[in-house]
Coordinates of C-alpha atoms in Angstrom, one line a residue:
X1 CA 94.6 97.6 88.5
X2 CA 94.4 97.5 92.3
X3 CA 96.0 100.5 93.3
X4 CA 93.7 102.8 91.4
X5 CA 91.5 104.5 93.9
X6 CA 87.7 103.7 93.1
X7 CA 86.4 107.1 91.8
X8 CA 83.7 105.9 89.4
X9 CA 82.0 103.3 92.5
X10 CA 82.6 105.6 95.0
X11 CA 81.1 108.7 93.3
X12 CA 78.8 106.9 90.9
X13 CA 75.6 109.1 91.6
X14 CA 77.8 112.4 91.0
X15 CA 78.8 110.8 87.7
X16 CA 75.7 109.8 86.5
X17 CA 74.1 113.1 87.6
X18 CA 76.6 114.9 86.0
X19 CA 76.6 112.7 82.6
X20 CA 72.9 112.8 82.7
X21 CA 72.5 116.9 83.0
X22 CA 73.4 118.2 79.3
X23 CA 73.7 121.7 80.4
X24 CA 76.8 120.8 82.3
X25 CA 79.0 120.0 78.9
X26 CA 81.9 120.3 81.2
X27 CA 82.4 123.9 80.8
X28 CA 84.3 124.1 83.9
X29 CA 86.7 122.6 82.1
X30 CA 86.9 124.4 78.9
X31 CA 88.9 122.7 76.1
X32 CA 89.9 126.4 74.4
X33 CA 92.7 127.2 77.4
X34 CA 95.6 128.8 75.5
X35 CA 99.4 127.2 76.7
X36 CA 101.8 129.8 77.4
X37 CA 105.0 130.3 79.0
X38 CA 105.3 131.7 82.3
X39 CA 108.0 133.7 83.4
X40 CA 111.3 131.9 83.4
X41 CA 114.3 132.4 86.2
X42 CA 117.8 132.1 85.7
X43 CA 118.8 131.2 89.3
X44 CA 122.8 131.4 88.8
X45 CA 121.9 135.2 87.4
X46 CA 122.3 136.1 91.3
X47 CA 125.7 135.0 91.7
X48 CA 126.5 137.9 88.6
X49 CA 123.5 139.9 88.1
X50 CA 121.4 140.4 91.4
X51 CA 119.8 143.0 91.4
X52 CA 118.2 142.4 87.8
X53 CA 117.0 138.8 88.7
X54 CA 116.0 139.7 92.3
X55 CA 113.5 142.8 90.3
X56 CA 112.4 139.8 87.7
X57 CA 111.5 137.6 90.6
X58 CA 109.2 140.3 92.0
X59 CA 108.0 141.5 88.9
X60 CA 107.0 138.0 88.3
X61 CA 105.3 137.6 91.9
X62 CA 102.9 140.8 91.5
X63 CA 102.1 140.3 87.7
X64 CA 102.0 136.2 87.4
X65 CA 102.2 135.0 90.8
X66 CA 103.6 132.0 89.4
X67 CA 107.6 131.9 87.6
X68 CA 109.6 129.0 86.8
X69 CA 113.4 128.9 87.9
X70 CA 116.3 127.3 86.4
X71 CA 119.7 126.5 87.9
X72 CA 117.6 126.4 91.1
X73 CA 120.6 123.9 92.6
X74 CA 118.2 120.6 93.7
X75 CA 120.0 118.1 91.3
X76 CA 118.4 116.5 88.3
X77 CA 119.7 113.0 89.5
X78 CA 117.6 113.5 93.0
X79 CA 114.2 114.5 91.2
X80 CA 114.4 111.7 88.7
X81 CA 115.2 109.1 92.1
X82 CA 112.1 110.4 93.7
X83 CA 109.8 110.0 90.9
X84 CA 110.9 106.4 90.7
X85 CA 110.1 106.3 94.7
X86 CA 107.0 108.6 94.1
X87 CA 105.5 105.7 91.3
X88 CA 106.2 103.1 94.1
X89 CA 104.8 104.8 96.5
X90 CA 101.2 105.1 94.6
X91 CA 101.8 101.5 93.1
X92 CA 101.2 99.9 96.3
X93 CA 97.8 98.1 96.1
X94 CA 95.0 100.5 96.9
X95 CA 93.7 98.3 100.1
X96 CA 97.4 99.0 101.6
X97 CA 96.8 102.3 101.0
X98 CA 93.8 103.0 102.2
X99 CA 93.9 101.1 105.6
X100 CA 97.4 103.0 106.5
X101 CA 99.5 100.0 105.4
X102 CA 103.6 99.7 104.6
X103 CA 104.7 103.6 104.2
X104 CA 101.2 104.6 105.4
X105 CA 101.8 103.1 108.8
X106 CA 104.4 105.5 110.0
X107 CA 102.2 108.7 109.0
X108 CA 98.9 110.2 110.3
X109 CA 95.3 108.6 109.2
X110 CA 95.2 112.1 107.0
X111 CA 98.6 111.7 105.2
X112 CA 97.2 109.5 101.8
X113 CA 94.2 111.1 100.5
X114 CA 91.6 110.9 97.4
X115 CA 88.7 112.5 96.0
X116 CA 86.8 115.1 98.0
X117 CA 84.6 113.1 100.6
X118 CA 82.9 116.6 100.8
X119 CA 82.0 116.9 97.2
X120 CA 78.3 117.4 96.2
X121 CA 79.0 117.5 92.1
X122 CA 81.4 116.9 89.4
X123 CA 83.2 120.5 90.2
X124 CA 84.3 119.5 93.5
X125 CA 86.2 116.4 92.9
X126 CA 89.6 116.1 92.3
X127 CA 90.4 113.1 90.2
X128 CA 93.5 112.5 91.9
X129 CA 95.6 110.5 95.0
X130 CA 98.0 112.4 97.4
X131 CA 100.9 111.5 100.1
X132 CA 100.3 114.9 101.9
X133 CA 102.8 115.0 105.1
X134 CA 105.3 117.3 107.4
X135 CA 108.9 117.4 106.7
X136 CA 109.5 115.7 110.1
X137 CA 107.2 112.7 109.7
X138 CA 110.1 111.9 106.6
X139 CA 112.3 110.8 110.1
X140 CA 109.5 108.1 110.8
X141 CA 109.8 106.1 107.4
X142 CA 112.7 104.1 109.0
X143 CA 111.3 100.7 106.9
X144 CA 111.7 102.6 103.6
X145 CA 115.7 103.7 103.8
X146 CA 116.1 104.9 99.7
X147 CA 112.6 106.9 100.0
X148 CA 113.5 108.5 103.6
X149 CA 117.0 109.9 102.1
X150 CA 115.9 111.0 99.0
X151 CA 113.0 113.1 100.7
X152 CA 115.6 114.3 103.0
X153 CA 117.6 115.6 100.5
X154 CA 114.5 116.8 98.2
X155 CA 113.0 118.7 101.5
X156 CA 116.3 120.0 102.4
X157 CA 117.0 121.6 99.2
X158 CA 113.5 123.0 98.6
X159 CA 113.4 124.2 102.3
X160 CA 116.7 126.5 101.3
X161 CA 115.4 127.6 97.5
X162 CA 112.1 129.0 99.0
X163 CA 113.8 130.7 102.2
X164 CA 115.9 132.4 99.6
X165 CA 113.3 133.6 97.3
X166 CA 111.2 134.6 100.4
X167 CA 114.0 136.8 101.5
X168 CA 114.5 138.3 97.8
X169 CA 110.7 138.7 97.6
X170 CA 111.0 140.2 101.0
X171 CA 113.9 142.4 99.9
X172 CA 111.9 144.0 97.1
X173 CA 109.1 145.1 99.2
X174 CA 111.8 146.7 102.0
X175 CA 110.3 144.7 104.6
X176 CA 112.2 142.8 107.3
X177 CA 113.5 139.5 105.7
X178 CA 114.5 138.0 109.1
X179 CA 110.8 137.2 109.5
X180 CA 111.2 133.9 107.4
X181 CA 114.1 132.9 109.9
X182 CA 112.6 133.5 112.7
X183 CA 109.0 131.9 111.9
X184 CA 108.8 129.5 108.8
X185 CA 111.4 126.4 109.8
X186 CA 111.5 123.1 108.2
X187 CA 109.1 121.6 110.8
X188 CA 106.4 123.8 109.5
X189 CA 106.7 122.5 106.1
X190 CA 105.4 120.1 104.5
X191 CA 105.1 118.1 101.3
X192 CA 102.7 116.3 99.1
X193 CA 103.5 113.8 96.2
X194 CA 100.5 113.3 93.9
X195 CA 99.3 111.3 91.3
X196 CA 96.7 111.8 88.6
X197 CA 95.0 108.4 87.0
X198 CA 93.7 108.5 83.8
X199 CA 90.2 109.9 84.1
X200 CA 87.7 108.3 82.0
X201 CA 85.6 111.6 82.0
X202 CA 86.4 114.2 79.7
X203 CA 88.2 117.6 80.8
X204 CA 87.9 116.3 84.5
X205 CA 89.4 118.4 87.1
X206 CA 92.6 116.5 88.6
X207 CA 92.7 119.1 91.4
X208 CA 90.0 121.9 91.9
X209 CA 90.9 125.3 91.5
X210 CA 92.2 126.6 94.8
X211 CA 94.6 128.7 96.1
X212 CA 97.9 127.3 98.5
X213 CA 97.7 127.8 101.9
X214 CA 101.8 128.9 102.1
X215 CA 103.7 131.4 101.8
X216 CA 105.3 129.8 98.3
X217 CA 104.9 126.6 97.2
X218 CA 107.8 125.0 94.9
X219 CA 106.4 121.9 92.6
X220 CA 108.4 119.5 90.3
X221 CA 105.6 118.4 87.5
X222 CA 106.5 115.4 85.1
X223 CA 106.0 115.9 81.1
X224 CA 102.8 115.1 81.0
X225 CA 101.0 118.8 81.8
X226 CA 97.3 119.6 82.9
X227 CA 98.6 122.5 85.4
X228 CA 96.5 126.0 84.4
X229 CA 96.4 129.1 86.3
X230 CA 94.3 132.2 86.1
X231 CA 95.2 134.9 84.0
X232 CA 93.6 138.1 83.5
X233 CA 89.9 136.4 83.8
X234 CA 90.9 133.1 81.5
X235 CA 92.8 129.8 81.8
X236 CA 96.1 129.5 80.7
X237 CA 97.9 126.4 80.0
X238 CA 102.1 126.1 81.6
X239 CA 104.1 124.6 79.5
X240 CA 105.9 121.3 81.2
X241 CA 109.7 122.0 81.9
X242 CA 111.4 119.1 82.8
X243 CA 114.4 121.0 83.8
X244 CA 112.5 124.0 85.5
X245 CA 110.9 124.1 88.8
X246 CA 107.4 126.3 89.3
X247 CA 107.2 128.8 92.2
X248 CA 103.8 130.6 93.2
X249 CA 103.1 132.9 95.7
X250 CA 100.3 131.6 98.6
X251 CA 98.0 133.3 100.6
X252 CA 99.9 133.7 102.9
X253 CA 102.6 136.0 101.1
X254 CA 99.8 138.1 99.4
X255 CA 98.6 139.1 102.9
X256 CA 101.7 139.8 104.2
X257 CA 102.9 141.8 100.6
X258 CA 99.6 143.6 101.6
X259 CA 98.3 142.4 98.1
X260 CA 101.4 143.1 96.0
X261 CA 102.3 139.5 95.5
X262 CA 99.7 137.8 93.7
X263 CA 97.9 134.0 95.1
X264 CA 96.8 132.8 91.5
X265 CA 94.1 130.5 91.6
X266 CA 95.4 127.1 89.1
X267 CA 94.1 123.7 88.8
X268 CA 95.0 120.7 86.8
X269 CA 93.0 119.5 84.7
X270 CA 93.4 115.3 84.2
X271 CA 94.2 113.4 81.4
X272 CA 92.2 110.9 79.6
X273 CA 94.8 108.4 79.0
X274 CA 97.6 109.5 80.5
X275 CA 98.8 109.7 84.5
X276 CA 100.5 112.4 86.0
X277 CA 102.8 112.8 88.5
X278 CA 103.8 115.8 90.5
X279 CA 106.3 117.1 94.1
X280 CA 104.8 120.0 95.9
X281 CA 107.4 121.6 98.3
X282 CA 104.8 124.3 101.0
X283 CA 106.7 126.7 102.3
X284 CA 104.7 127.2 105.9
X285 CA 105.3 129.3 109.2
X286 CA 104.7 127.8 112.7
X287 CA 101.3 127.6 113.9
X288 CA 101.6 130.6 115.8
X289 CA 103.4 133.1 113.7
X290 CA 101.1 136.0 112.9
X291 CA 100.2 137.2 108.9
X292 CA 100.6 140.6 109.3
X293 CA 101.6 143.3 106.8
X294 CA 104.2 146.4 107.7
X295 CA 102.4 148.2 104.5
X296 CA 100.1 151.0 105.0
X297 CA 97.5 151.3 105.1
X298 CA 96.6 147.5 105.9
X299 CA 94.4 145.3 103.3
X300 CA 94.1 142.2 105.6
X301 CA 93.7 142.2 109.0
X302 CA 96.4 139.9 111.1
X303 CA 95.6 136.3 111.8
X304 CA 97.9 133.4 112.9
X305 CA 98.5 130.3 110.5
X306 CA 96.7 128.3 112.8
X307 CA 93.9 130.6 112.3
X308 CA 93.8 130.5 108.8
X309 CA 94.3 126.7 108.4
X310 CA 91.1 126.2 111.2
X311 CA 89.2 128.6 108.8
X312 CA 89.8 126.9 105.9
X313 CA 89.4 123.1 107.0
X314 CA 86.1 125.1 107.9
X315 CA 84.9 126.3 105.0
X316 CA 85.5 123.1 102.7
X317 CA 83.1 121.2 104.9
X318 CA 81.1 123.5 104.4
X319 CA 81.0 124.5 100.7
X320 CA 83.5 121.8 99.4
X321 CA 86.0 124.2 98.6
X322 CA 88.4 127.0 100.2
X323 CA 86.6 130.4 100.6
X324 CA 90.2 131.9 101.5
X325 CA 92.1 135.5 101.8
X326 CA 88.5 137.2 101.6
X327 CA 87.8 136.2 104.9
X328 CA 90.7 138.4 106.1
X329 CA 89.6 141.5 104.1
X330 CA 89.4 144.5 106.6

C-alpha cells in the first residue's frame, strides 16, 4: 500500500541483525505482560462529590501516574469525526507525506515523523508514523476546513480538561494553582495523531518506552490496545476504553510535585495484524516558564522548558533515547 512508511527497506540491516542474533528473542518485548485496569475517574463526581474525586485524582497521580476519566465533557461525536480525519490524514500516499505535501505543506519540515533516524538496533525504533504539531499551526490548515474545526474543537476541549486537572492536582499539593494560568496557554501545547502499521516482527515496540515531556498528557486510543506502562518493576497492559480518556503525569509535573506525582515510563507495543490509532493532547508551558518546586527541601533543581526540551533533543542524538528528569537531580 503506498502510504505505509518503508520500515523493513529503510532499516533492513537493523532487522537482519536483530533476526540473525538469537539471544535477542525479543525480550524487550515480553509476551507475559499482565492487562489490568488503571484507575478510573468519574469526572461529573466534581459537580456533587469534590473533594472525594479531587483526593482520587491525586491518589492516582502519586501511585499510578496514569488514570482514565469518564464524563471528561469532549463529546463522543467529535472523537469519532477525528478518527475518520486522523485515517485520512495517514492515508495520503507516503511520497505526499514525506515530501511535506497537501496537509503537510502548511506545517514545519518536523511535523510528520517515522521511525527513529537515530536508532542503532531493534530497541530504538518505533514502528510507527506521527502528525506531531502546536495548537496554533491547526489555524494554518485553511485547505483542509472539516480537519481544522474538528482539531479546534478537540484542542480546545483538551486544553480546558487538563488545566482543570492541573489545578486539582495543584490543589492537593497546596501549591499555587494560578501557575498553570499564568504559564501553560494553548500556544504552548501541542498535539500528535499517530498511527501504528501492522508490524511484521513479533512483539515490536510501536513507540519506545519514554517518558512525556508535559506537564499531563491527555490521549484518546482506539480498541485495538498495545499501550503498557511500568508498574512496580513490570509491564502492565491498559485495558482499551473507548468511552474513557487516559491522563499521565509528565516530567514536568513530577519536578514541580517535587516527586509526588509520578512520570511512568509506557510504550506501545505494535500489532502483528492489526493498526492502531491514537490523539495525544501535551499539556506544555511557554518556553520560558521555569520548573521549579515550592516543596522543601528541593529534589530537582529549576530549569526552564526550553532547557529541558534543548536537553532532551540532546540526548536522543546521542543515545537514541531520552535520558530525562535525572539530569535535573540535585
Amino acid at each position: 500500500m503506498d502510504y505505509e512508511p518503508p520500515f523493513l527497506e529503510t532499516y533492513k540491516s537493523l532487522v537482519q541483525k536483530h533476526l540473525g542474533d538469537s539471544r535477542n528473542n525479543n525480550d524487550y518485548c515480553s509476551s507475559t505482560v499482565e492487562r489490568c485496569d488503571i484507575p478510573l475517574i468519574d469526572l461529573g463526581r466534581l459537580s456533587v462529590e469534590r473533594e472525594e474525586c479531587m483526593r482520587e485524582i491525586a491518589e492516582a497521580a502519586r501511585e499510578w501516574g496514569f488514570f482514565q476519566v469518564v464524563n471528561h465533557g469532549i463529546p463522543q461525536e467529535l472523537l469519532k469525526s477525528m478518527q475518520i480525519d486522523q485515517k485520512k490524514v495517514f492515508y495520503q500516499p507516503f511520497v505526499n507525506k514525506s515530501t511535506q505535501q497537501a496537509i503537510f505543506s502548511t506545517l514545519s519540515a518536523k511535523a510528520y515523523r517515522w521511525g527513529n533516524p537515530f536508532a542503532t538496533n531493534l530497541r530504538q525504533l518505533s514502528w510507527s508514523e506521527a502528525l506531531h504539531f502546536y495548537v496554533t499551526d491547526i489555524s494554518k490548515m485553511d485547505q483542509h476546513e472539516t480537519l481544522r474545526s474538528n482539531l479546534e474543537g478537540f484542542a480546545t476541549s483538551m486544553f480546558s480538561l487538563a488545566q482543570s486537572l492541573s489545578e486539582i492536582l495543584a490543589c492537593k499539593l497546596n501549591a499555587k494553582s494560578n501557575y498553570f494560568r499564568e504559564h501553560c496557554w494553548p500556544k504552548s501545547s501541542f498535539i500528535r495523531l499517530n498511527r501504528y502499521p501492522p508490524c511484521p516482527i513479533s512483539k515490536m515496540h510501536g513507540l519506545i518506552p519514554h517518558c512525556d515531556t508535559s506537564f499531563l498528557t491527555i490521549v484518546h486510543q482506539d480498541h485495538v490496545g498495545g499501550l503498557q506502562l511500568m508498574k512496580d518493576g513490570k509491564w502492565v497492559a491498559v485495558k482499551p476504553n473507548p468511552h474513557a480518556l487516559v491522563v499521565n503525569i509528565g516530567d514536568l509535573f513530577q519536578a514541580w510535585s517535587n516527586g509526588v506525582y509520578k512520570s511512568i515510563k509506557h510504550r506501545v507495543v505494535a500489532a502483528e495484524s492489526a493498526e492502531r490509532f491514537s490523539m495525544a493532547f501535551f499539556y506544555c508551558p511557554l518556553e520560558e516558564a521555569v520548573i521549579k518546586s515550592h516543596m522543601r527541601p528541593t529534589v530537582y533543581r529549576k530549569f526552564t522548558f526550553k532547557e529541558y526540551k534543548e536537553q532532551t533533543e540532546k540526548d536522543i542524538k546521542q543515545t537514541g533515547g531520552k535520558v530525562g528528569l535525572s539530569r535535573f537531580l540535585l
